[in-house]
Amino acid sequence: MAAAVFPAWLALQPGARTLRAFSTAVSPATRAPTPSPRTTERTSKYERPLRRKALPPRTEKMAVDQDWPSVYPVAAPFKPSAVPLPVRMGYPVKSGVPMTKEGNLELLKIPNFLHLTPVAIKKHCEALKEFCTEWPAALDNDEKCEKHFPVEIETADYVSAGPSVRNPKARVVTLRKTEEWEKNKTEADMEEYVWENSSSEKNILETLLQIKAAEKNLEVNKEELLGTKEVEDYRKSVVSLKNEGDNESTLSQYKESVKRLLNLT
Amino acid sequence: TMLKGMTRLISRVHKLDAGHFLHTGSQAPQNVAAHLDNQVPVESPRAVSRTSESDPAKHGEQHEGQHYNIPLQDLKAVFPHGLPPRFVMQVKTFNEACLMVRKPALELLHYLKNTNFAHPAVRYVLYGEKGTGKTLSLCHIIHFCAKQDWLILHIPDAHLWVKNCRNLLQSTYNKQRLDQPLEASIWLKNFKTANERFLSQIKVQEKYVWNKRESTEKGSPLGEVVEQGITRVRNATDAVGIVLKELKRQSSSGIFHLLVAVDGVNALWGRTTLKREDKSPIAPEELALIYNLRKMVKNDWHGGAIVLTLSQTGSVFKPRKAFLPQELLGKEGFDTLDPFIPILVSNYNPKEFESCIQYYLENSWLQHEKAHTEDGKKELLFLSNTNPGQLERLCAYL
């Protein structure tokens, strides 16, 4: 009987998964209610409810362009008979292959996102659209958002492989909001070096002012002095020196910029 | 053939004689040098390792790698303190003081020659790994400035002022600060030796009262202040403070050029190992000497230059491998010295290494028979990694 049906199935589904078909063909589809001569059996064979023959799995009848969200509309455990993919999972025995999906506990244990295919998500969005309002046109840049809504909560999701589904890093949630005490942040707390208002800026300003005074050139003002290219180079080199630490390139850059600034040949 | 054999034997005996000579005495190295001259074609070692130009002002790139001689009486006058101890021993052994002319010093000399005395004093910081020659480069610069008749304010090792000091007194001038009479008086003595001629020329510009009976009037020479500090050890620290203040004020007037040379300047902003009687630690700025010295290395005066070296040797609480400016100076030090010109002093390049070996060979310092062979030199190069300090220590065993 099985052999006769085999080519018919193949004809039905051109992209035939021969292996699967083979396996279903091979799997014991029917169990004839042959009584096994056991003494512990209480009921006679005719009283026992007849078990139905197992139907072929639903996957046989699935078209390639079917509506998948209707197969898995919600989060549901993995049903091997409803998922037409020849998925294998499990650690293989010696010279073996991972187990097939039928009766595979591993596939049941892990979470699946079969209910969240892009098509499904698009449908959700379409459905939700009628409940949404427009983004306020006035909030068109980041600063305005910050100003009106200073509280920001940042969550992060991680995709990782490991023994557990959960990733401990995903538990970290940051709340961003400027608090009163943050105004007391001192220079020692700064994460990176900011040149404005630093002692380096003051020093260089002093030095340059004195140089100018020596040359009897008293009509320069602060912005002009700080705006020259040499000072700009110097600022860059000091920032890189402080942020990156000492190494040959930062030190030589600093040296060159100081030399140019102080007019040393 | 027999004659040839004889001559060869005789020349070998000569050589042996020379060897014996070297072993026995360090007298008259010139004789031995002359002997060697006869034996070996000599123009290459001499030209490589020595130059006859003994005025640092005339040193240029062509002298790079060569040793120049400092006359011994100059040495006493210019460097009463300040030469590294091993160098002092070497001077005593060879009976001559020779410094190698190297790139960092040449660079600094170039800057110093072009100093604009109307501009604020520029700070130059020599840094480098241990044993590369920072202190000796500083000495080269000091010699140059001394020859050019600058006033030399040389603190040979600032680390000595932040560790192992006994007899700390509370400062009479400012109750918050502490005096170090011993260190101050030693320094004053050496300062006097180095700058004898200036002490009568420079006059103090205000009156200083030491105690009920003694005071220094306005207009009296600086030498009096120094004398006061040396004789009355209690006031030595204050005397140092006054000297520094007066020099800073007056260098701008142009009577003299001032060179501030501090070795181990990172001691000024580090930690000290000193504690008060109640075992609370003392910060560097609570020491009057350090406080006044910090004022000297700022660039709010003109009429001179400030040359500093960073040194890990002798520093307290700093890891051994640290040599970069920010590591040793810390944030406070860097911010105070900024902007400065950092000058790296590195290990010997091949030419300098060759020159150093030749110098030792000439002074018959290397007695090992393989020392002058190519293989021997390669071995020394490898062992010392061309580090001058390490090479000197290795050669001491040979």
mmCIF file of N, CA and C in Angstrom, chain B residues 12 220 226 251 276 279 281 284 363:
data_model
loop_
_atom_site.group_PDB
_atom_site.id
_atom_site.type_symbol
_atom_site.label_atom_id
_atom_site.label_comp_id
_atom_site.label_asym_id
_atom_site.label_seq_id
_atom_site.Cartn_x
_atom_site.Cartn_y
_atom_site.Cartn_z
ATOM 1 N N ARG B 12 105.701 40.796 19.193
ATOM 2 C CA ARG B 12 104.750 40.194 20.119
ATOM 3 C C ARG B 12 105.111 40.554 21.546
ATOM 4 N N SER B 220 72.130 94.795 49.032
ATOM 5 C CA SER B 220 73.368 94.076 49.321
ATOM 6 C C SER B 220 73.479 92.887 48.372
ATOM 7 N N VAL B 226 73.363 83.985 50.545
ATOM 8 C CA VAL B 226 73.865 82.613 50.466
ATOM 9 C C VAL B 226 74.704 82.284 51.693
ATOM 10 N N SER B 251 66.250 88.148 36.303
ATOM 11 C CA SER B 251 66.740 87.666 35.012
ATOM 12 C C SER B 251 66.040 88.400 33.894
ATOM 13 N N ARG B 276 55.212 63.211 58.861
ATOM 14 C CA ARG B 276 55.361 64.047 60.046
ATOM 15 C C ARG B 276 55.473 63.162 61.276
ATOM 16 N N LYS B 279 52.919 60.606 61.765
ATOM 17 C CA LYS B 279 52.897 59.636 60.675
ATOM 18 C C LYS B 279 51.957 60.014 59.542
ATOM 19 N N PRO B 281 51.285 61.599 55.968
ATOM 20 C CA PRO B 281 52.212 61.836 54.861
ATOM 21 C C PRO B 281 52.262 63.312 54.498
ATOM 22 N N PRO B 284 54.143 67.067 48.444
ATOM 23 C CA PRO B 284 55.323 67.817 48.004
ATOM 24 C C PRO B 284 55.192 69.323 48.213
ATOM 25 N N ASN B 363 91.373 54.174 26.291
ATOM 26 C CA ASN B 363 91.759 54.360 27.683
ATOM 27 C C ASN B 363 92.116 53.067 28.360
#
